[in-house]
XYZ file of C-alpha atoms in Angstrom:
661
model
C -0.005 0.004 0.018
C 1.459 3.385 -1.036
C 2.382 5.764 1.760
C 0.093 8.802 1.830
C 1.614 11.985 0.421
C 1.188 15.537 1.521
C -0.717 17.024 -1.431
C 1.118 18.209 -4.468
C 4.390 18.473 -2.556
C 5.027 14.726 -3.007
C 6.555 14.492 0.513
C 5.365 11.577 2.608
C 3.292 12.526 5.682
C 5.495 10.315 7.864
C 8.595 12.250 6.672
C 6.926 15.567 7.618
C 5.950 14.314 11.037
C 9.480 12.971 11.727
C 11.052 16.248 10.535
C 8.780 18.269 12.827
C 9.755 16.063 15.812
C 13.468 16.408 15.028
C 13.078 20.151 14.610
C 11.326 20.617 17.994
C 13.971 18.465 19.701
C 16.804 20.594 18.344
C 15.312 24.091 18.470
C 14.276 26.223 21.458
C 10.508 26.451 21.829
C 10.820 30.104 22.758
C 11.786 30.835 19.151
C 9.500 28.356 17.390
C 6.207 29.321 15.701
C 4.110 27.559 13.111
C 5.467 29.967 10.454
C 9.070 29.104 11.456
C 8.218 25.391 11.270
C 6.812 25.857 7.703
C 9.922 27.722 6.581
C 12.287 25.161 8.149
C 10.432 22.200 6.613
C 10.550 23.881 3.143
C 14.275 24.446 3.525
C 14.956 20.819 4.552
C 12.416 18.834 2.385
C 11.814 21.113 -0.635
C 14.977 23.152 -1.066
C 14.451 23.492 -4.825
C 10.827 24.534 -4.637
C 9.494 28.110 -4.229
C 8.544 29.332 -0.773
C 5.002 28.602 0.330
C 4.639 25.060 -0.859
C 3.647 23.780 2.661
C 1.320 26.736 3.323
C -1.898 24.930 2.018
C -1.109 22.118 4.570
C -0.698 24.507 7.564
C -3.403 22.751 9.594
C -1.729 19.274 9.117
C 1.612 20.746 10.162
C 0.094 22.558 13.205
C -1.516 19.305 14.362
C 1.915 17.660 13.867
C 3.562 20.346 16.011
C 1.018 19.831 18.754
C 1.491 16.040 18.678
C 5.269 16.359 18.683
C 5.116 18.791 21.648
C 2.912 16.406 23.613
C 5.306 13.510 22.782
C 8.357 15.515 23.788
C 6.728 16.698 27.048
C 5.858 13.080 27.909
C 9.419 12.009 27.196
C 10.699 14.846 29.316
C 8.325 13.935 32.152
C 9.527 10.327 32.031
C 13.103 11.492 32.097
C 12.351 13.758 35.100
C 10.702 10.885 36.991
C 13.741 8.700 36.271
C 16.076 11.519 37.388
C 13.954 11.953 40.559
C 14.261 8.244 41.362
C 17.948 8.382 40.814
C 18.242 11.473 42.950
C 16.243 9.700 45.719
C 18.599 6.789 45.532
C 21.588 9.091 45.760
C 19.957 10.886 48.695
C 19.582 7.513 50.492
C 23.199 6.759 49.901
C 24.186 10.198 51.162
C 22.072 9.693 54.287
C 23.856 6.386 54.916
C 27.241 8.003 54.497
C 26.192 10.766 56.858
C 25.134 8.221 59.482
C 28.465 6.418 59.036
C 30.407 9.677 59.368
C 28.371 10.577 62.532
C 29.294 7.279 64.093
C 32.912 7.838 63.324
C 32.780 11.316 64.813
C 31.156 9.932 68.004
C 33.934 7.272 68.263
C 36.591 10.030 67.828
C 34.941 12.116 70.589
C 34.935 9.176 72.941
C 38.614 8.378 72.279
C 39.429 12.097 72.734
C 37.622 12.022 76.139
C 39.518 8.977 77.274
C 42.837 10.498 76.172
C 41.983 13.711 78.095
C 41.068 11.726 81.218
C 44.358 9.901 81.081
C 46.242 13.229 80.653
C 44.379 14.620 83.685
C 45.436 11.678 85.841
C 49.071 12.146 84.751
C 49.078 15.918 85.300
C 49.593 17.875 88.507
C 46.477 17.905 90.684
C 44.552 21.235 90.631
C 45.915 22.433 87.265
C 43.756 22.441 84.059
C 45.037 22.270 80.529
C 43.085 25.273 79.183
C 44.340 24.838 75.674
C 43.052 21.291 75.289
C 39.737 22.157 76.798
C 39.253 25.079 74.546
C 40.149 23.075 71.486
C 37.787 20.313 72.419
C 34.935 22.766 72.960
C 35.492 24.469 69.667
C 35.613 21.104 67.903
C 32.376 20.073 69.478
C 30.647 23.347 68.429
C 31.958 22.975 64.892
C 30.709 19.378 64.669
C 27.315 20.517 66.033
C 27.029 23.284 63.473
C 27.919 21.133 60.361
C 24.456 19.599 59.828
C 22.783 23.058 59.904
C 25.217 24.445 57.411
C 24.519 21.517 55.086
C 20.746 21.772 55.285
C 20.460 25.556 54.762
C 18.962 26.320 51.258
C 20.886 28.581 48.890
C 19.572 32.030 48.018
C 18.652 33.015 44.461
C 19.988 35.737 42.248
C 19.185 37.249 38.850
C 20.450 35.321 35.860
C 21.922 37.921 33.611
C 21.899 37.563 29.879
C 25.080 36.887 27.920
C 27.488 39.868 27.453
C 25.485 41.809 30.083
C 27.177 43.280 33.153
C 25.319 43.160 36.509
C 24.177 46.576 37.475
C 22.799 48.189 40.560
C 19.314 49.482 39.969
C 17.264 51.891 42.142
C 13.551 51.485 41.373
C 10.272 51.999 43.105
C 8.810 48.952 44.691
C 5.540 47.653 43.297
C 4.713 45.991 46.649
C 5.471 48.206 49.625
C 4.981 45.329 52.083
C 7.717 43.355 50.417
C 10.266 46.145 49.998
C 12.497 45.056 52.888
C 12.477 41.427 51.702
C 13.052 42.539 48.136
C 16.185 44.441 49.309
C 17.410 41.267 50.868
C 16.747 39.412 47.623
C 18.791 41.916 45.705
C 21.719 41.260 47.981
C 21.281 37.550 47.342
C 21.264 38.200 43.577
C 24.711 39.763 43.843
C 26.153 36.977 46.012
C 27.409 35.090 42.962
C 25.059 32.042 43.205
C 23.080 31.039 40.110
C 19.338 30.747 40.231
C 17.879 27.400 39.171
C 14.866 27.849 36.834
C 12.488 24.960 37.165
C 10.895 25.659 33.738
C 11.785 23.206 31.031
C 10.383 25.308 28.224
C 7.229 26.956 27.003
C 4.668 24.490 25.629
C 2.957 27.245 23.564
C 4.966 28.590 20.566
C 2.661 31.639 20.592
C 3.314 32.468 24.278
C 4.349 36.089 25.120
C 8.079 36.778 25.014
C 10.071 39.754 26.295
C 11.671 41.958 23.661
C 15.268 42.892 24.118
C 17.346 42.903 27.302
C 16.012 44.001 30.745
C 16.047 47.724 31.068
C 15.881 47.620 34.894
C 16.316 45.182 37.700
C 14.930 45.552 41.199
C 12.433 44.187 43.690
C 13.101 40.715 42.410
C 11.913 41.600 38.885
C 13.336 42.078 35.431
C 11.713 45.005 33.639
C 11.290 45.261 29.843
C 10.146 47.964 27.427
C 8.050 45.625 25.213
C 6.752 42.143 24.716
C 5.989 40.043 21.661
C 3.008 37.825 21.244
C 1.943 36.024 17.998
C 4.740 37.969 16.248
C 3.214 41.316 17.275
C 5.230 43.713 19.505
C 3.419 45.702 22.195
C 5.278 48.365 24.178
C 4.805 50.054 27.523
C 2.290 52.886 27.068
C 0.219 51.041 24.412
C -3.375 49.896 24.722
C -4.277 46.234 24.589
C -7.350 43.977 24.740
C -7.390 41.561 27.747
C -9.171 38.192 27.655
C -12.010 37.688 30.138
C -14.115 34.933 28.533
C -17.049 37.325 28.501
C -19.141 39.018 25.764
C -16.557 41.719 25.189
C -12.827 41.938 26.213
C -11.401 44.387 28.663
C -9.116 47.305 27.508
C -6.094 48.502 29.468
C -2.886 50.488 28.919
C 0.422 48.746 29.686
C 2.354 50.443 32.490
C 5.067 47.866 33.252
C 6.198 44.657 31.587
C 8.359 42.362 33.745
C 9.312 38.851 34.773
C 10.189 37.653 38.273
C 13.759 36.565 38.727
C 12.756 33.123 40.052
C 10.613 32.571 36.826
C 12.249 34.640 34.070
C 10.147 33.082 31.325
C 6.834 33.924 32.888
C 5.923 37.388 31.673
C 3.654 39.720 33.715
C 2.393 43.362 33.328
C 0.840 46.109 35.307
C -1.818 48.112 33.493
C -4.308 50.966 33.899
C -7.783 49.705 33.151
C -10.446 51.508 31.094
C -14.096 51.179 31.990
C -17.019 50.722 29.725
C -20.420 52.219 30.546
C -21.713 49.042 32.164
C -18.551 48.656 34.253
C -19.012 52.088 35.849
C -22.548 51.211 37.101
C -21.376 47.794 38.380
C -18.243 49.026 40.229
C -20.094 52.054 41.634
C -22.645 49.696 43.270
C -19.770 47.511 44.561
C -18.243 50.640 46.100
C -21.476 51.318 47.979
C -23.538 53.528 45.537
C -27.305 53.186 45.946
C -28.009 53.466 42.163
C -26.484 53.944 38.720
C -23.852 56.554 38.073
C -25.233 59.910 37.218
C -24.057 62.427 34.647
C -25.626 65.958 34.446
C -28.657 64.874 36.401
C -29.495 61.731 34.450
C -28.277 58.142 34.207
C -24.815 57.883 32.639
C -24.873 56.777 29.028
C -22.018 56.435 26.556
C -21.355 55.815 22.881
C -20.256 52.285 21.844
C -16.748 53.525 21.193
C -16.352 55.431 24.474
C -14.168 54.188 27.287
C -13.629 55.807 30.733
C -10.238 56.651 32.111
C -9.456 55.257 35.574
C -6.713 54.646 38.177
C -7.570 50.943 38.529
C -4.297 49.132 38.059
C -3.208 45.540 38.910
C -0.956 42.693 37.874
C -1.821 40.041 35.234
C -0.077 37.362 33.309
C 0.709 38.367 29.710
C -1.118 35.282 28.423
C -4.388 37.190 28.795
C -3.384 39.867 26.196
C -5.329 39.362 22.956
C -3.996 42.033 20.646
C -3.248 45.748 20.589
C -5.789 48.567 20.206
C -5.761 52.395 20.460
C -7.479 54.743 22.917
C -7.500 58.501 22.173
C -8.158 61.336 24.642
C -10.282 64.410 24.273
C -11.185 66.931 26.922
C -14.307 68.411 25.354
C -17.597 66.815 24.298
C -16.941 64.937 21.114
C -19.085 65.654 18.065
C -20.583 63.165 15.721
C -17.760 63.336 13.196
C -15.283 62.423 15.944
C -17.049 59.096 16.636
C -17.307 58.311 12.903
C -13.509 58.904 12.480
C -12.782 56.026 14.868
C -11.861 52.807 13.081
C -12.079 49.259 14.359
C -9.940 48.690 17.489
C -9.955 52.495 18.128
C -11.737 54.161 21.104
C -12.154 57.570 22.685
C -11.988 58.622 26.340
C -13.213 62.074 27.320
C -14.408 61.218 30.837
C -12.917 59.458 33.865
C -14.432 57.118 36.481
C -13.306 57.327 40.082
C -14.988 55.181 42.759
C -18.671 56.283 42.324
C -18.601 59.264 40.017
C -17.630 60.247 36.503
C -15.714 63.472 35.711
C -14.695 65.197 32.530
C -11.022 64.972 31.730
C -10.809 68.707 31.808
C -12.291 68.812 35.366
C -10.582 66.020 37.321
C -11.134 66.396 41.100
C -7.760 65.371 42.564
C -4.056 65.614 41.805
C -3.584 61.855 41.546
C -6.126 61.615 38.617
C -4.697 64.727 36.976
C -1.094 63.514 37.099
C -2.042 60.031 35.789
C -4.019 61.549 32.934
C -1.259 64.023 32.076
C 1.213 61.124 31.723
C -1.106 59.099 29.439
C -2.012 62.204 27.420
C 1.634 62.732 26.616
C 1.938 59.187 25.303
C -1.166 59.451 23.068
C -1.201 61.114 19.683
C -4.182 63.363 18.769
C -7.043 61.791 16.861
C -7.070 63.095 13.228
C -10.561 63.713 11.889
C -10.565 63.603 8.073
C -12.486 66.242 6.229
C -15.875 65.089 5.244
C -16.001 64.181 1.565
C -18.966 65.319 -0.481
C -21.613 62.674 -0.947
C -21.214 60.679 -4.166
C -23.525 61.785 -6.883
C -26.087 59.270 -7.992
C -25.267 58.017 -11.394
C -27.913 58.782 -13.901
C -28.795 56.617 -16.818
C -26.698 57.782 -19.785
C -28.364 57.819 -23.200
C -26.006 56.899 -25.944
C -25.759 59.311 -28.842
C -25.868 57.604 -32.272
C -23.119 59.904 -33.491
C -20.713 58.766 -30.707
C -21.260 55.036 -31.054
C -18.506 52.764 -32.224
C -15.711 53.163 -34.711
C -16.135 54.418 -38.270
C -17.063 51.812 -40.852
C -15.801 51.686 -44.434
C -19.298 52.631 -45.655
C -19.160 55.856 -43.626
C -15.666 56.670 -44.973
C -16.943 56.078 -48.526
C -19.936 58.369 -47.864
C -17.511 61.069 -46.709
C -15.398 60.694 -49.879
C -16.374 63.342 -52.529
C -16.071 62.321 -56.226
C -14.291 64.704 -58.637
C -17.513 65.778 -60.341
C -19.051 66.935 -57.052
C -15.938 68.951 -56.208
C -16.140 70.630 -59.715
C -19.792 71.391 -59.123
C -19.099 73.144 -55.752
C -15.872 74.809 -57.065
C -17.727 77.901 -58.299
C -20.011 78.246 -55.179
C -19.342 80.549 -52.278
C -19.439 77.633 -49.829
C -16.773 75.560 -51.592
C -14.135 75.724 -48.887
C -16.652 75.099 -46.049
C -18.119 72.101 -47.902
C -14.906 70.398 -49.119
C -12.812 70.755 -45.945
C -13.271 67.789 -43.619
C -14.196 65.426 -46.462
C -12.145 62.707 -48.133
C -10.975 62.356 -51.726
C -9.541 59.539 -53.768
C -6.433 60.774 -55.658
C -4.401 59.196 -58.506
C -0.646 59.336 -58.984
C 1.756 57.859 -61.473
C 4.778 55.987 -60.274
C 6.990 54.631 -63.095
C 4.106 55.225 -65.527
C 1.866 53.082 -63.304
C -1.353 54.633 -61.999
C -1.944 54.100 -58.242
C -4.644 55.544 -55.996
C -4.561 56.762 -52.402
C -7.146 58.168 -49.997
C -6.574 61.572 -48.328
C -8.364 63.751 -45.825
C -8.923 67.339 -47.011
C -7.315 69.591 -44.432
C -7.249 72.953 -46.263
C -7.573 74.711 -49.567
C -4.545 76.231 -51.167
C -3.695 78.374 -54.234
C -1.194 77.092 -56.792
C 1.616 79.227 -58.255
C 0.485 78.441 -61.742
C -3.033 77.778 -62.989
C -3.779 74.379 -64.437
C -6.414 73.270 -66.961
C -9.541 71.643 -65.462
C -11.926 70.664 -68.264
C -12.495 73.790 -70.386
C -11.185 76.287 -67.807
C -8.077 77.057 -65.804
C -8.037 77.022 -62.024
C -5.411 77.758 -59.344
C -7.088 75.816 -56.545
C -5.471 72.725 -54.943
C -6.450 70.549 -52.042
C -4.042 70.012 -49.071
C -4.804 66.411 -48.096
C -3.458 64.470 -45.187
C -2.395 60.911 -45.745
C -0.746 58.179 -43.645
C 2.631 59.529 -44.832
C 1.926 63.237 -44.175
C 0.473 66.295 -46.029
C 0.571 66.824 -49.741
C -1.061 69.098 -52.414
C -3.361 67.457 -54.926
C -5.006 69.200 -57.858
C -8.716 68.704 -58.540
C -7.684 67.169 -61.835
C -6.058 64.270 -59.907
C -9.276 63.258 -58.107
C -11.164 60.095 -58.978
C -14.917 59.707 -59.479
C -14.816 56.098 -58.165
C -15.358 55.138 -54.545
C -12.167 53.945 -52.616
C -11.661 50.228 -52.264
C -11.355 48.378 -48.936
C -7.620 47.941 -49.583
C -7.167 51.678 -50.094
C -9.143 52.488 -46.965
C -7.143 50.001 -44.963
C -3.968 51.886 -45.843
C -5.530 55.141 -44.668
C -4.088 55.444 -41.103
C -5.245 58.940 -40.234
C -7.202 59.047 -36.895
C -10.622 60.692 -37.332
C -13.213 61.459 -34.646
C -16.365 59.492 -35.287
C -18.602 62.269 -33.961
C -16.987 64.886 -36.286
C -17.197 62.636 -39.287
C -20.865 61.891 -38.755
C -21.683 65.605 -38.270
C -19.903 66.227 -41.615
C -21.997 63.573 -43.361
C -25.174 65.237 -42.068
C -23.863 68.647 -43.350
C -23.060 67.133 -46.799
C -26.618 65.821 -47.021
C -28.084 69.250 -46.142
C -25.744 71.034 -48.625
C -26.658 68.699 -51.405
C -30.358 69.236 -50.772
C -29.917 72.945 -50.895
C -27.924 72.823 -54.134
C -29.997 69.989 -55.666
C -30.333 71.952 -58.853
C -26.659 71.688 -59.493
C -26.746 67.788 -59.377
C -28.513 65.100 -61.355
C -31.588 63.825 -59.696
C -30.339 60.223 -59.513
C -27.258 61.357 -57.606
C -29.436 63.270 -55.101
C -31.691 60.227 -54.564
C -28.693 57.902 -54.265
C -27.084 60.165 -51.651
C -30.315 60.422 -49.701
C -30.753 56.640 -49.670
C -27.152 56.070 -48.663
C -27.400 58.572 -45.783
C -30.612 56.992 -44.621
C -29.047 53.557 -44.707
C -26.076 54.787 -42.622
C -28.426 56.433 -40.194
C -30.319 53.264 -39.523
C -27.095 51.376 -38.987
C -25.886 53.985 -36.536
C -29.209 53.894 -34.666
C -29.049 50.074 -34.488
C -25.434 50.336 -33.217
C -26.507 53.023 -30.725
C -29.386 50.776 -29.491
C -27.019 47.838 -29.123
C -24.467 50.026 -27.278
C -27.245 51.271 -24.977
C -28.263 47.685 -24.154
C -24.668 46.775 -23.432
C -24.210 49.921 -21.355
C -27.306 49.054 -19.313
C -26.124 45.522 -18.893
C -22.778 46.674 -17.601
C -24.444 49.062 -15.215
C -26.724 46.341 -13.924
C -23.696 44.028 -13.314
C -21.885 46.834 -11.618
C -24.932 47.379 -9.248
C -24.983 43.725 -8.531
C -21.289 43.694 -7.676
C -21.715 46.774 -5.519
C -24.615 45.110 -3.657
C -22.499 42.001 -3.155
C -19.546 44.066 -1.823
C -21.919 45.931 0.541
C -23.402 42.664 1.842
C -19.903 41.237 2.297
C -18.805 44.371 4.132
C -21.833 44.130 6.386
C -21.144 40.516 7.120
C -17.494 41.214 7.781
C -18.463 44.102 10.080
C -20.900 41.778 11.929
C -18.251 39.103 12.285
C -15.591 41.592 13.313
C -17.845 42.825 16.144
C -17.127 39.407 17.871
C -13.489 39.154 16.677
C -12.267 38.129 20.142
C -14.182 34.873 20.117
C -11.372 33.278 18.043
C -9.002 33.892 20.964
C -11.068 31.918 23.524
C -9.499 28.621 24.540
C -11.464 25.665 23.007
C -10.604 22.029 22.361
C -6.818 21.236 22.221
C -6.011 24.896 22.753
C -7.916 24.871 26.020
C -6.132 21.647 27.131
C -2.768 23.216 26.394
C -3.727 26.218 28.516
C -4.749 24.000 31.367
C -1.505 22.029 31.120
C 0.514 25.255 31.080
C -1.262 26.583 34.147
C -0.683 23.337 36.074
C 3.002 23.427 35.207
C 3.204 27.066 36.296
C 1.381 26.383 39.497
C 3.665 23.407 40.305
C 6.750 25.554 39.623
C 5.620 28.464 41.896
C 4.614 26.094 44.693
C 8.071 24.507 44.560
C 9.645 28.003 44.903
C 7.309 28.799 47.864
C 8.571 25.649 49.640
C 12.290 26.025 48.810
C 13.118 29.742 48.676
C 14.974 31.321 51.619
C 13.980 34.878 50.676
C 10.683 36.055 52.275
C 9.915 38.510 49.457
C 10.477 35.811 46.835
C 8.245 33.411 48.648
C 5.496 35.955 48.933
C 5.672 36.800 45.218
C 5.688 33.116 44.239
C 2.743 32.386 46.536
C 0.706 35.313 45.023
C 1.485 34.100 41.472
C 0.609 30.579 42.357
C -2.762 31.806 43.647
C -3.390 33.591 40.278
C -2.532 30.451 38.386
C -4.754 28.393 40.743
C -7.771 30.711 40.295
C -7.365 30.725 36.488
C -7.069 26.901 36.463
C -10.196 26.587 38.519
C -12.005 28.911 36.233
C -11.137 26.849 33.091
C -12.044 23.616 34.886
C -15.357 25.081 35.925
C -16.088 25.933 32.302
C -15.384 22.316 31.387
C -17.826 21.140 34.043
C -20.542 23.535 32.721
C -20.070 22.424 29.155
C -20.276 18.659 29.795
C -24.116 18.518 30.449
C -24.699 20.418 27.222
C -22.589 17.943 25.209
C -24.507 15.059 26.692
C -27.905 16.451 25.779
């Protein structure tokens, strides 16, 4: 049976799975994303193919990455258990050796006592060997202290990055209660002992990562200017969405980004929270208010895009960040055009919420609020409101003019061509120049005694230097005609009475405006009717019938063009309606954009596994750390992880009855 292939790539699925496993074993998970895996697989398995060959199979490769991670984690766990058993065995051996050493020390002490007693018996009565007594006492105290020195746990210190010199940092403490302990921790960090990080690696390749080196160290924390999540960088002072597994995510502004020295891969942040309208009423009642928040004598209401500035700030794990957004500030009442200028993921704050009341940003009641707002205002660019464009004019149905429809036909060009006899008739009239200019003529020329014909467009009437014979009279009039090769003068005696052939018209490369030509044809018809007495009746009738035939053709062409124009307009309206419906659907879907970030299925299982690993790591630090401040921080972070884990498990319990129904 043939081994299944991965689509058009021709690579066996087993080969891809094996390559993914090898790649995850060799590479750091901190730097691995699905995009990186796709690129590395293309470099290894399809080096001669263009980039993007594995992109259609992204889901298969992502499933392979998840499976490989689970397999590697299981192997690591088995290795840890084996190492723990080995360590336990070594501990038992060490305990046995300690017991044997203790027994030897006791025997030595007994022998020393016997020797001292013998020395006392041999010495002079009443004298004491102070030197021996002192040495024996010091030896006993040293022996008594040795077990305590061995059992005392080591302190932790910051693990500095490569090529980075340790530095002394003076920073404000985030937790005033732990400031003294944190100072003790800082001394331990500089004692030269390395911290042992219990974390084997991040199970989630999309986990938040710090950007750059720490900019500050203090209070047991490493501070950073920015973090990266899902290949997007977010800096201190920027606004972000925070996951809450509710109908709409929270919004906050990053104030600090840091990791604790005992868990440098776990990224946390402090943020100032923004309130929505519903949050103000809820938190006001929690603070003891008897009713909803009031604004100018009525219940507080807000636009959908309005947020309320606040001093509410606390610590959260960076896992809860969904994506970045933008909050603008304005101190006066926004107008309608201001709200319409806000795009998706953009908000406006012009009021602040404090405990039970709402204040305008231009009338904040205390210095703490004013200082906090002044800092955030400096960080925020002004909202640019584009000038309102005039409403688009409604397109009217355009009627197609028969004179403007389509290219010129050979029949129309022949109708525009004047025969020699007609030119001679109009030669003696006052309107000769007006009639002849803008028409076409068929001219004859001799080349090597061979007569050839060409078609020219009459551009002007010129006078010749010498008169020439035309029939029974002499004339000094010549036509300046334009041909495909340029301008030339042609006498009336060189004109032909025959219509030009298709071949001759095909060689006529002069561009003519259809509308101008058709107006000229109508003018020739009128001129011939006015001077009908100068022409034979048959020619007048023939010209009239020819013009009528051309008119009907133009009308038919205009009608066809009108139908085609209406059909194009109808299709354009249909496309516009389709684009509008798609835009409405996209807008409706984008209103719930955060739903794709919620943990479901395998993603939720990975989140639970990550929280359990984090909780176990923090609890181990609580039980082993000698620094009180470090223990307190680890205990607080463990509580956060425990609460989040209980929340996810409670959601699973709530979903199980629904699945069973």
